[in-house]
Backbone as a chain_set.jsonl record, in Angstrom:
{"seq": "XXXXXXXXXXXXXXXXXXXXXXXXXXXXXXXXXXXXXXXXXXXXXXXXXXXXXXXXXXXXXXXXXXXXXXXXXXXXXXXXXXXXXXXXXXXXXXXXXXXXXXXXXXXXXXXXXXXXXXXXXXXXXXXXXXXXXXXXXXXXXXXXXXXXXXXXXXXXXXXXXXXXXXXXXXXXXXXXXXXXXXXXXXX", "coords": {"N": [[13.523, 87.671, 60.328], [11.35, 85.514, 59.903], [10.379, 85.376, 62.063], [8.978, 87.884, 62.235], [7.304, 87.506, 59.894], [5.897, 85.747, 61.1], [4.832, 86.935, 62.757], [3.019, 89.184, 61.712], [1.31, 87.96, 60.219], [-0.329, 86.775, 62.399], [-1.183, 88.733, 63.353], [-2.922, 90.032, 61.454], [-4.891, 87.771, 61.167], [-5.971, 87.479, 63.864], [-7.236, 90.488, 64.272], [-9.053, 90.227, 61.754], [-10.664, 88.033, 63.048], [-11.713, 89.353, 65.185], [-13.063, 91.662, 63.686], [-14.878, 89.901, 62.406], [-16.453, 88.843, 64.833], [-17.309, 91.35, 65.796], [-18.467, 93.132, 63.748], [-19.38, 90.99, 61.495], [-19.191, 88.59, 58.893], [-19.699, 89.984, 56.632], [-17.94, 92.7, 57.257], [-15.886, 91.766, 56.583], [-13.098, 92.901, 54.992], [-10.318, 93.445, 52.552], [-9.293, 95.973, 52.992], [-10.342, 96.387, 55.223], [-9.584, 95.037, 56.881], [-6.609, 94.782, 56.561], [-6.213, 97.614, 57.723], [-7.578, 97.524, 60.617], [-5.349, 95.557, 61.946], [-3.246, 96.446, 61.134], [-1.632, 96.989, 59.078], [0.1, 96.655, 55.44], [-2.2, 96.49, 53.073], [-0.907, 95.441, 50.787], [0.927, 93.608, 52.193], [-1.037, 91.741, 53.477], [-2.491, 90.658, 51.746], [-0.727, 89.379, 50.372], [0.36, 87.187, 52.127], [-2.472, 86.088, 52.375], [-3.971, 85.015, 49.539], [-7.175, 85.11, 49.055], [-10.288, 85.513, 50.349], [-11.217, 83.482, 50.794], [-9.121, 82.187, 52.012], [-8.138, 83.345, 53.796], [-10.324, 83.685, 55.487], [-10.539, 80.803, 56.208], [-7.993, 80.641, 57.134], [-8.553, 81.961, 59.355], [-10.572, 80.756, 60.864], [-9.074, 78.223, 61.511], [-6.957, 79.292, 63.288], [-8.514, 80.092, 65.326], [-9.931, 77.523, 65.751], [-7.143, 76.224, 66.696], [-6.282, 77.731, 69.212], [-8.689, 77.89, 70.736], [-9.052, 74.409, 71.1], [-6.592, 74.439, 72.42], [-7.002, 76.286, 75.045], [-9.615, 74.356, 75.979], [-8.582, 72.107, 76.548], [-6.739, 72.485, 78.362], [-8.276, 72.803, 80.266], [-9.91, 70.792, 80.57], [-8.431, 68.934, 81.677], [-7.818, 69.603, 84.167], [-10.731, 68.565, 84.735], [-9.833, 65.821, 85.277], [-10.78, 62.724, 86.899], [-12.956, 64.179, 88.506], [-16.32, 64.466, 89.209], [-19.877, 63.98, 87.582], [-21.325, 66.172, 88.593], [-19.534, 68.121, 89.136], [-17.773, 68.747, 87.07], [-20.199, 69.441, 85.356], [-20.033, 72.198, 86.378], [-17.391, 73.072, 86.191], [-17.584, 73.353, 82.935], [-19.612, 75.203, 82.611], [-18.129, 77.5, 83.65], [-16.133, 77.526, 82.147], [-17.442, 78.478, 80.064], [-18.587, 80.804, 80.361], [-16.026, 82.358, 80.823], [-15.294, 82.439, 77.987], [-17.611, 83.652, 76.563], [-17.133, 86.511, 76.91], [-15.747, 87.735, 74.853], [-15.271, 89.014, 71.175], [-14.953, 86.434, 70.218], [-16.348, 84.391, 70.0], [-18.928, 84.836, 68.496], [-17.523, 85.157, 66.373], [-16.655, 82.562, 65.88], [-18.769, 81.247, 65.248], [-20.433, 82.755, 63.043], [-18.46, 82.024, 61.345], [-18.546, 79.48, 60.976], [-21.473, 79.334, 60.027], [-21.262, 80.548, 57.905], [-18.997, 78.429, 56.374], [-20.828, 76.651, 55.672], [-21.442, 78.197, 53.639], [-19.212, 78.002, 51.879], [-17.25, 75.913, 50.562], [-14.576, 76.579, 50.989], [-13.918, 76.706, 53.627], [-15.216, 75.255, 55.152], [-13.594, 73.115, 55.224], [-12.299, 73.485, 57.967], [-14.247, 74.307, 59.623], [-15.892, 71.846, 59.84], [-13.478, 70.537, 60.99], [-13.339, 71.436, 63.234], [-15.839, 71.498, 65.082], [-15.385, 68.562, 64.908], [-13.216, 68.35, 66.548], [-14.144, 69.391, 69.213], [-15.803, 67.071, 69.783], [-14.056, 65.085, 69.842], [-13.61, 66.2, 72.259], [-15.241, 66.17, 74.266], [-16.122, 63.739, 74.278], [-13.771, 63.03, 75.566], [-14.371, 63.728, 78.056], [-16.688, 62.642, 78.749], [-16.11, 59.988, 78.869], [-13.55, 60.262, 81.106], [-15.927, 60.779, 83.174], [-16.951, 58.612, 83.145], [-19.086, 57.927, 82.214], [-21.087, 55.945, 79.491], [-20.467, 54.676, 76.473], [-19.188, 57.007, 75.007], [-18.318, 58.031, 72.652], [-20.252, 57.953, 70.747], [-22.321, 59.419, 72.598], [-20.874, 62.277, 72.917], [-21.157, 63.77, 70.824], [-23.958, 65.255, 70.952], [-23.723, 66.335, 72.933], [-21.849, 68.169, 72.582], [-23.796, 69.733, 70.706], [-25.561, 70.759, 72.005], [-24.422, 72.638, 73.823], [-23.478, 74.241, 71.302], [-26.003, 75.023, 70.778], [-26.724, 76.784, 72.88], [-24.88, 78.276, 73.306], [-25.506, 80.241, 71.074], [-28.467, 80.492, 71.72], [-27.495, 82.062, 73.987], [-26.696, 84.786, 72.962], [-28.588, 85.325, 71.162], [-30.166, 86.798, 73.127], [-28.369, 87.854, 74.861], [-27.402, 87.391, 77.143], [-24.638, 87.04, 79.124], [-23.868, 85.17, 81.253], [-24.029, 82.642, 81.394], [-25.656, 81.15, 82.747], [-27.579, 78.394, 83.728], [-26.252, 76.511, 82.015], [-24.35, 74.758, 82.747], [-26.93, 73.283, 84.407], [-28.87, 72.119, 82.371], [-26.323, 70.722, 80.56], [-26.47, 68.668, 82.878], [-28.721, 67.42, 83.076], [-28.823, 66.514, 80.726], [-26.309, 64.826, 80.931], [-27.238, 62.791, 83.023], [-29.289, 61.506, 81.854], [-28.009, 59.631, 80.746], [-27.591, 57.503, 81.665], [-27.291, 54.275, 82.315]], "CA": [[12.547, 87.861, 59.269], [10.489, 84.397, 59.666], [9.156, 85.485, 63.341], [8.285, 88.691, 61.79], [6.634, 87.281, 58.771], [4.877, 85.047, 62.108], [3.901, 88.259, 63.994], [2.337, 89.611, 61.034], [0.217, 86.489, 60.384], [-0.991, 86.287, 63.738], [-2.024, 90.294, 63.87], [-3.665, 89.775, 60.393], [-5.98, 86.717, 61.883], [-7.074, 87.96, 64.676], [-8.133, 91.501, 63.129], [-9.481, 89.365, 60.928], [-11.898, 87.62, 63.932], [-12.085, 90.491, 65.995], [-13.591, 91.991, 62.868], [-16.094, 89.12, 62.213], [-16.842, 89.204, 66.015], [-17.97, 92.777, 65.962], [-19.606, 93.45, 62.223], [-20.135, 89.965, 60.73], [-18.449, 88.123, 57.815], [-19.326, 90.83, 55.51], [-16.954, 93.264, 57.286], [-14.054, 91.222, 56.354], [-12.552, 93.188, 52.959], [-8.924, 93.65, 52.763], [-8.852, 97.302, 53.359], [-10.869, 97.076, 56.893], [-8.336, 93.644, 57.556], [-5.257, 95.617, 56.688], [-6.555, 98.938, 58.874], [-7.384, 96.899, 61.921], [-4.122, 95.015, 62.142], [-1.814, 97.77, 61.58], [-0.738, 96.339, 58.121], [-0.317, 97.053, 54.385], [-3.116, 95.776, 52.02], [0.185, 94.493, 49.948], [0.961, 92.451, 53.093], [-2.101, 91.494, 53.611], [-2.984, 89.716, 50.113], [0.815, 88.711, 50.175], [-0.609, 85.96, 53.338], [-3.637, 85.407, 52.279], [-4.479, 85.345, 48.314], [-8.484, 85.288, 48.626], [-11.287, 86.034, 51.475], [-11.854, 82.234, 51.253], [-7.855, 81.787, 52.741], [-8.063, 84.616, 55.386], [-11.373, 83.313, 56.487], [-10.118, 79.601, 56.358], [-6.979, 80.856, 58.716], [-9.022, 83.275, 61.043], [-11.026, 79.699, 61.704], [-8.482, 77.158, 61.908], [-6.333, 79.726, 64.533], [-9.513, 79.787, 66.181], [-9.977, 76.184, 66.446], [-6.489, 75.685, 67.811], [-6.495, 78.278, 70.029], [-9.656, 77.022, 71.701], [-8.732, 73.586, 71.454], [-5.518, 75.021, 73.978], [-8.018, 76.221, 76.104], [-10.627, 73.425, 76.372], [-8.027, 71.175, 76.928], [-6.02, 72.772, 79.702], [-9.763, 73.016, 81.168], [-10.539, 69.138, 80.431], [-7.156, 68.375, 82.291], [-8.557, 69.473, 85.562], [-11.4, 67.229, 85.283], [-10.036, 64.283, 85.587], [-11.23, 62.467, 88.431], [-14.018, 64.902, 88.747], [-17.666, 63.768, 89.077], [-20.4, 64.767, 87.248], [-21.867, 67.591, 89.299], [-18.06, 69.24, 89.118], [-17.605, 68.954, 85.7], [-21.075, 70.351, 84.64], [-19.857, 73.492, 86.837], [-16.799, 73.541, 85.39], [-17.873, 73.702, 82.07], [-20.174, 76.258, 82.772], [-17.534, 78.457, 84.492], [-14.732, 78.12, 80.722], [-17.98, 79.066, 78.694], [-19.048, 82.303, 80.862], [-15.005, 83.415, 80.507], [-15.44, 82.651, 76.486], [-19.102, 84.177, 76.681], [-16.921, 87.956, 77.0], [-15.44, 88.584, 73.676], [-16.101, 88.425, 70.037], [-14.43, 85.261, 69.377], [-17.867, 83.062, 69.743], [-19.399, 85.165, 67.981], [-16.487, 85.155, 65.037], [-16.925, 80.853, 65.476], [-20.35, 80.638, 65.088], [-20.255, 83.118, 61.984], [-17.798, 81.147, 60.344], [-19.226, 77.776, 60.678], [-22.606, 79.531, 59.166], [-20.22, 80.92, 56.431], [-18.799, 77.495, 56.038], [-22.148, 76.058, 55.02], [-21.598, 78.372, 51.7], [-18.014, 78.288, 50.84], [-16.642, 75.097, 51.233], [-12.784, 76.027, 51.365], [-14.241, 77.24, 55.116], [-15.845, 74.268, 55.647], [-12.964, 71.971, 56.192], [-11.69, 74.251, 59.039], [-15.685, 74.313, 60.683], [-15.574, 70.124, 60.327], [-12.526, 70.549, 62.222], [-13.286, 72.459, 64.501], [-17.046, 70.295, 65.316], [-14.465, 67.492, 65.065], [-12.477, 68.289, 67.723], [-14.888, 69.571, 70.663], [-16.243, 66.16, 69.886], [-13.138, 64.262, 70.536], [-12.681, 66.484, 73.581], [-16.966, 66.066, 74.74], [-15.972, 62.405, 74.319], [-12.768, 62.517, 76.61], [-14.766, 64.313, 79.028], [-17.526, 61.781, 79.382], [-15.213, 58.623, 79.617], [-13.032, 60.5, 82.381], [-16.765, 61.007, 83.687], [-17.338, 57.152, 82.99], [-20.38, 57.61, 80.933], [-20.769, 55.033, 78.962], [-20.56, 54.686, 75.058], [-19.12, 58.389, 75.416], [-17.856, 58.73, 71.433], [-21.426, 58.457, 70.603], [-22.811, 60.45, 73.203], [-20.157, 63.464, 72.272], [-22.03, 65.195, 69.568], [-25.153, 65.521, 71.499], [-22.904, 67.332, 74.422], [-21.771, 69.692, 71.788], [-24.569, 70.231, 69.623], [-26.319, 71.356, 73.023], [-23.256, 73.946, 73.605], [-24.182, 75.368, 70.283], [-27.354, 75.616, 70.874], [-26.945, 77.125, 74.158], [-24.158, 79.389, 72.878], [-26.687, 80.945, 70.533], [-28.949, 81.105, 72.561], [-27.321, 83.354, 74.87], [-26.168, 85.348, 71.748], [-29.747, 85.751, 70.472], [-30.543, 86.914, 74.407], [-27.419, 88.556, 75.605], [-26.829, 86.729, 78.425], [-23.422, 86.672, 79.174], [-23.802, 84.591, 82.196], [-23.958, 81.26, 80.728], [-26.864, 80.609, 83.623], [-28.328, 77.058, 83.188], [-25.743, 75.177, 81.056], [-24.552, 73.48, 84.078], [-27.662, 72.317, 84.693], [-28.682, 71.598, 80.963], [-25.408, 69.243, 80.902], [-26.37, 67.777, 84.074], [-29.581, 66.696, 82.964], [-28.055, 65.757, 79.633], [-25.793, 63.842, 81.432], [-28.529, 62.034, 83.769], [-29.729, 61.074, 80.725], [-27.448, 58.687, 79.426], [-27.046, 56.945, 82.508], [-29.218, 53.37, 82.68]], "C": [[11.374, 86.894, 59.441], [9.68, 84.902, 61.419], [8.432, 86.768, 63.184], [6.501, 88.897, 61.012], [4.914, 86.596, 59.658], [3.673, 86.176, 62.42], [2.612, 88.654, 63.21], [1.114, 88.845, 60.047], [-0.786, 86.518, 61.48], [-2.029, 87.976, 63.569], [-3.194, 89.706, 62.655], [-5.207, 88.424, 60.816], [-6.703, 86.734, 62.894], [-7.335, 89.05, 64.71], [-9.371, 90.561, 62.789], [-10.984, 88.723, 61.797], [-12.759, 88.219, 64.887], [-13.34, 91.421, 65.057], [-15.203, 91.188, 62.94], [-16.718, 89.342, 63.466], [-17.9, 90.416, 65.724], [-18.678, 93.369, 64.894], [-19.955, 92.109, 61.527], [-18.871, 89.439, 59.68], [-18.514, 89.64, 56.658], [-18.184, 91.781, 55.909], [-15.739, 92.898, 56.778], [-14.042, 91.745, 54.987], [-10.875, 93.762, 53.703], [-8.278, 94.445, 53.677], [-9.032, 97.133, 55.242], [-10.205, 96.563, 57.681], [-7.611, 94.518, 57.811], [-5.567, 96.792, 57.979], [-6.446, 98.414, 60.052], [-6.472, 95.977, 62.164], [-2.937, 95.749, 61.839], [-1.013, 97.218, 60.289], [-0.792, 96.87, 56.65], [-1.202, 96.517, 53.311], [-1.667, 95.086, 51.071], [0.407, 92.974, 51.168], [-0.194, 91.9, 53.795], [-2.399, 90.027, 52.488], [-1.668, 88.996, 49.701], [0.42, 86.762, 51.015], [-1.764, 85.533, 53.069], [-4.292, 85.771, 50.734], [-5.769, 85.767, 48.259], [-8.912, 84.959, 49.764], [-11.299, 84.49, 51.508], [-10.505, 81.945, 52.431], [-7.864, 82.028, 53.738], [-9.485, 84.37, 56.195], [-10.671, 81.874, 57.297], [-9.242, 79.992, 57.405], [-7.533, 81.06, 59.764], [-9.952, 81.851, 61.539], [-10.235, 78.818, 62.392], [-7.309, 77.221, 63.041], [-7.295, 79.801, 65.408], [-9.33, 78.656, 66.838], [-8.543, 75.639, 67.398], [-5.826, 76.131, 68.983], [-7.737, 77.523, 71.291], [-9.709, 75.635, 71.803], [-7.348, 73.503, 72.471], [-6.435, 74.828, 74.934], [-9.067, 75.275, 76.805], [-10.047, 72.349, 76.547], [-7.476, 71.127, 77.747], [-7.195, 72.82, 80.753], [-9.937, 71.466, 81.606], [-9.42, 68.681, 81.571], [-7.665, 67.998, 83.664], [-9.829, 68.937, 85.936], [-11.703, 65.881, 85.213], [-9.839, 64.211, 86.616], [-12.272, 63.38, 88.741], [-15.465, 64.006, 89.022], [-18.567, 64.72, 88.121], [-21.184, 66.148, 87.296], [-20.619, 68.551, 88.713], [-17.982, 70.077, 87.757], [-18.804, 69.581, 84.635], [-20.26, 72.002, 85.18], [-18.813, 73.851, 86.31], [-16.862, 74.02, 83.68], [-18.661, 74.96, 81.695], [-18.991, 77.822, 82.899], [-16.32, 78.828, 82.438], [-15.509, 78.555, 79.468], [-18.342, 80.362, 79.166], [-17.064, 83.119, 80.598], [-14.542, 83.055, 79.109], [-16.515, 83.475, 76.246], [-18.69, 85.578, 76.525], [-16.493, 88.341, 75.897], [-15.762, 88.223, 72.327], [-15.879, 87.309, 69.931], [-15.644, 84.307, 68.865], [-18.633, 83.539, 69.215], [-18.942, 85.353, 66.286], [-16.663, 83.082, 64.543], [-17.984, 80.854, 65.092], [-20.761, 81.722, 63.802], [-19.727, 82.064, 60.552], [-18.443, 79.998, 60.155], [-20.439, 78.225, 60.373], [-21.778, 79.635, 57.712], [-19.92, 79.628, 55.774], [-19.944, 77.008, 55.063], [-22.072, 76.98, 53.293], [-19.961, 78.204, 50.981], [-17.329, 76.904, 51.212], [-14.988, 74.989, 51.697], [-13.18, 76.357, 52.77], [-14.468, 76.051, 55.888], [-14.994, 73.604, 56.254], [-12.229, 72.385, 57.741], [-12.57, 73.794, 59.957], [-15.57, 72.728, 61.397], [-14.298, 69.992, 61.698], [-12.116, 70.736, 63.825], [-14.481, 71.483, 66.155], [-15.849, 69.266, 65.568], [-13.765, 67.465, 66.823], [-12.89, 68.406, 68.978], [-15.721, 67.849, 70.731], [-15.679, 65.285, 70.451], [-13.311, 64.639, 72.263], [-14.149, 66.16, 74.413], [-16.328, 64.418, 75.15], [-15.055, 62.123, 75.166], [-13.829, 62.397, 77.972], [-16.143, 63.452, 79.739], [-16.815, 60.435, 79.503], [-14.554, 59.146, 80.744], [-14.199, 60.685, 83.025], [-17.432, 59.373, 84.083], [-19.076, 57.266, 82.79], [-20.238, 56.944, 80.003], [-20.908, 55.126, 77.429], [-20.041, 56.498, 74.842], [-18.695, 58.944, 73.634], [-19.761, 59.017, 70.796], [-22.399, 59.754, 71.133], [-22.245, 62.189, 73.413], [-20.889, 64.584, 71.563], [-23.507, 65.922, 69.861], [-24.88, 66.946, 72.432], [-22.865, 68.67, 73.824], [-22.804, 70.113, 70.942], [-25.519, 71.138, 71.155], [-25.806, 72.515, 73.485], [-23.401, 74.535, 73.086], [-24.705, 76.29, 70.524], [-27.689, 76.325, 72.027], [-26.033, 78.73, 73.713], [-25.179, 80.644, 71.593], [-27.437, 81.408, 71.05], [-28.155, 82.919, 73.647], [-26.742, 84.814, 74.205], [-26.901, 86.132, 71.295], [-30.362, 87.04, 72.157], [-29.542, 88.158, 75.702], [-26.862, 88.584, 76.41], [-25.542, 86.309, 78.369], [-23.029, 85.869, 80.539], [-22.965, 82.835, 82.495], [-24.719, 80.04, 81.973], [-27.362, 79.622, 82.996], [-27.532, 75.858, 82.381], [-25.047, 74.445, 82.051], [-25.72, 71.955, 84.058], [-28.798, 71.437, 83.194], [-27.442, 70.409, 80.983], [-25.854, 68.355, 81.973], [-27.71, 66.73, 83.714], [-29.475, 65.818, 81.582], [-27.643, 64.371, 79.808], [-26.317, 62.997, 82.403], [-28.906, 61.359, 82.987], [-29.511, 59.639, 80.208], [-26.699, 57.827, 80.916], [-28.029, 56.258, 82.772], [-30.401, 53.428, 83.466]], "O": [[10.289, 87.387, 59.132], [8.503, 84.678, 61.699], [7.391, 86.933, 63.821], [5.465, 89.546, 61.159], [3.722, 86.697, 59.368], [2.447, 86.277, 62.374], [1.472, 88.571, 63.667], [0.251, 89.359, 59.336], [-1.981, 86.273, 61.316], [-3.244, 88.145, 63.672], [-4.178, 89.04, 62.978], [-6.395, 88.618, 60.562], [-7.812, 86.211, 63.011], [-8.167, 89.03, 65.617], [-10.365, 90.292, 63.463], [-12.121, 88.872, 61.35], [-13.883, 87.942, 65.305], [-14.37, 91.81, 65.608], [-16.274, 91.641, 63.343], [-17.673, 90.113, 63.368], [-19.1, 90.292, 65.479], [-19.561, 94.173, 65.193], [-21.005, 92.18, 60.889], [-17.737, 89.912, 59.752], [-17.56, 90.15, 56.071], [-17.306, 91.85, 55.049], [-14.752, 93.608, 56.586], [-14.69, 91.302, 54.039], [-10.505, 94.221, 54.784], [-7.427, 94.257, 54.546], [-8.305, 97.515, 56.159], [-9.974, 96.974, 58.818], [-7.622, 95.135, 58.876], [-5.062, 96.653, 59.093], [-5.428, 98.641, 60.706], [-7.025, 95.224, 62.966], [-1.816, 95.578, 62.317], [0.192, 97.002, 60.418], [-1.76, 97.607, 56.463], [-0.503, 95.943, 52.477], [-1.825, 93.896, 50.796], [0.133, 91.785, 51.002], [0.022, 91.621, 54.975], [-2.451, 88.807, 52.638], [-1.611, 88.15, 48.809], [0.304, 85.643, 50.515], [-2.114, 84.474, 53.59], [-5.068, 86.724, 50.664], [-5.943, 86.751, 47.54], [-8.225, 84.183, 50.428], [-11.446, 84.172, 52.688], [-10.775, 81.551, 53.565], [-7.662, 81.254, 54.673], [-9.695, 84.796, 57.33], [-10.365, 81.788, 58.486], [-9.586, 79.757, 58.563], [-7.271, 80.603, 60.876], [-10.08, 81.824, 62.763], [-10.432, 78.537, 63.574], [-6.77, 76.27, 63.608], [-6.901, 79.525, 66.541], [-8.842, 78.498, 67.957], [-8.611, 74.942, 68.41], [-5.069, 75.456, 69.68], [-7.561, 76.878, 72.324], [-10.493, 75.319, 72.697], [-7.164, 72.529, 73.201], [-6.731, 73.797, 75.537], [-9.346, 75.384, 77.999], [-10.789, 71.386, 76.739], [-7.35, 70.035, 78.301], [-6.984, 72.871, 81.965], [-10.069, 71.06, 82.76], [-9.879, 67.914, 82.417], [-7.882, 66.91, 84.199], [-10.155, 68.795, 87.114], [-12.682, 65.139, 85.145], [-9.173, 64.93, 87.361], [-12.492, 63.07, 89.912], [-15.406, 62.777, 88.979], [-18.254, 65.88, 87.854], [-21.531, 66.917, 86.399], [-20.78, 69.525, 87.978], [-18.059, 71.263, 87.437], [-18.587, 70.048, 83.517], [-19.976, 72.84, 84.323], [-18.876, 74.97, 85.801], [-16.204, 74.98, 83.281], [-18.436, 75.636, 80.69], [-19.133, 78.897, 82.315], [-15.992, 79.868, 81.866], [-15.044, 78.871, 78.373], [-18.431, 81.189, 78.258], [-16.941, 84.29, 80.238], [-13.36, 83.326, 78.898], [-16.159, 84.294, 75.398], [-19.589, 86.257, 76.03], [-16.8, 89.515, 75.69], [-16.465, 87.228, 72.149], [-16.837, 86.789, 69.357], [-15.831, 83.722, 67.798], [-19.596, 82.773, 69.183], [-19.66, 85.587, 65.314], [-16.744, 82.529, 63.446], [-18.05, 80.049, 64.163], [-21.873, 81.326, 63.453], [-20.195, 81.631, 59.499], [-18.857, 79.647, 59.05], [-21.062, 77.164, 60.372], [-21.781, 78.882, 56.738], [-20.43, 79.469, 54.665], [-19.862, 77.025, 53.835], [-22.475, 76.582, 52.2], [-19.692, 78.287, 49.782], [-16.819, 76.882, 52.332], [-14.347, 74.125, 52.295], [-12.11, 76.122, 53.33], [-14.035, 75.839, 57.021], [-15.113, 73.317, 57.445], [-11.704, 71.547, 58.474], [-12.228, 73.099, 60.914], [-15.349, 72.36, 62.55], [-14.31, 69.534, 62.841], [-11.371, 70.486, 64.773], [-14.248, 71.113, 67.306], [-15.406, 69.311, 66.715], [-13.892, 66.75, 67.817], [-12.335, 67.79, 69.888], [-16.204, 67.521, 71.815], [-16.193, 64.616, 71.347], [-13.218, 63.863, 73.214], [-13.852, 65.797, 75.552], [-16.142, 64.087, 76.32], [-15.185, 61.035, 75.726], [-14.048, 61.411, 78.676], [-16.528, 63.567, 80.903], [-17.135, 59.798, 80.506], [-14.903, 58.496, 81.729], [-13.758, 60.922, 84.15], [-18.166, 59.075, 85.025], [-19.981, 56.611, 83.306], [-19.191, 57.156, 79.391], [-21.78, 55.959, 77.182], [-20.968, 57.178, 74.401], [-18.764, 60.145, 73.375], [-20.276, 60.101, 70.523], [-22.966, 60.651, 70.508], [-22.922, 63.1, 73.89], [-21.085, 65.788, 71.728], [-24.035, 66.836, 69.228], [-25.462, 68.021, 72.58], [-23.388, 69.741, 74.132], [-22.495, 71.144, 70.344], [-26.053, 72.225, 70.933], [-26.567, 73.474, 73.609], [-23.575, 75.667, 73.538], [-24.513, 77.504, 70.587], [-28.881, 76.527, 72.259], [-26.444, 79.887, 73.796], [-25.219, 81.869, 71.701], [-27.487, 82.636, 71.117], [-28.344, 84.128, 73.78], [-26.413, 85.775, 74.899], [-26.599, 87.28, 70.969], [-30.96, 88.081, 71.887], [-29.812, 88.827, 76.699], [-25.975, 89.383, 76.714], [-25.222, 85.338, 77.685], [-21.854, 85.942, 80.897], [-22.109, 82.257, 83.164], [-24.552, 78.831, 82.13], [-27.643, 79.733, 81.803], [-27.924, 74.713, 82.152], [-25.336, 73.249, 82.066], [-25.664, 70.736, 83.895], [-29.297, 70.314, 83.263], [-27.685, 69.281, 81.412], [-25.522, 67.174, 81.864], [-27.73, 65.533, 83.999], [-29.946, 64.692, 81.42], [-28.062, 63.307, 79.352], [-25.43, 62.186, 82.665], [-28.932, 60.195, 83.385], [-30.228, 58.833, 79.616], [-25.494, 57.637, 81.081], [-29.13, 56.621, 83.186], [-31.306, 52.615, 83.28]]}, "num_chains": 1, "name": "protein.A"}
């Protein structure tokens, strides 16, 4: 019953982002949840009382989903140099760059900005690519690297948008964007 109750959690949440992905926050209403997850509007609202909950989840499985990923990524560059590690970075945002999901994150964390039960998920989320920006320039031995973190990612964003607003699913240039980033902050 309890890995059931799991399964049907998990379908429900990513519906749920797949949704946002592909129509926006407004798509998300019970009915279109329930439909695209194969579930009953009773079990539906059973898991998640109110749109603020079922958003709040569909972020915070986000975030630790892609904190999996950007960490099994980070792994392999330690010991790297900085040339490597711009290219790698480049290379785990062009195979995120293919489906809705970054387009379901970067929803939500607008969303956030109005509802705050969302918010603490978004913080979380910012939070954490920060920690991991920050591993990634000390294993790089850049110096003062917790500081220089939020810059890394706020440039990601803004790059991820970009190619959003543009369509570019390439993720051409953020290499070399990081690289000069990271040039940057080197005396």
């Amino acid at each position: 019953m309890r890995k059931t109750v799991h399964v049907t959690r998990d379908r429900i949440l990513q519906a749920t982002l797949r949704l946002i992905g592909e129509q926006g926050v407004g798509a998300v209403t019970n009915r279109a949840v329930a439909r695209s997850a194969g579930v009953s509007l009773g079990s539906l609202t059973y898991h998640f009382p109110s749109q603020s909950d079922l958003l709040r989840e569909s972020l915070r499985t986000f975030v630790d989903n892609e904190i999996a990923r950007v960490t099994a990524r980070a792994a392999r560059l330690q010991g790297a140099d900085p040339e490597q590690a711009a290219d790698e970075v480049e290379k785990a945002i062009v195979d995120f760059a293919q489906g809705p999901e970054q387009i379901a994150s970067l929803e939500l964390h607008l969303h956030s900005a109005r509802d705050p039960a969302v918010r603490e998920a978004a913080t979380r989320c910012v939070e954490a690519y920060d920690r991991l920006a920050a591993a990634i320039l000390s294993a790089l031995g850049i110096p003062d690297p917790e500081r220089r973190a939020p810059a890394v990612v706020a440039m990601l964003y803004g790059l991820a948008v970009r190619r959003l607003a543009t369509g570019d699913t390439s993720a051409t240039g953020t290499a070399e964007a990081l690289r000069l980033l990271l040039n940057g902050t080197h005396p």
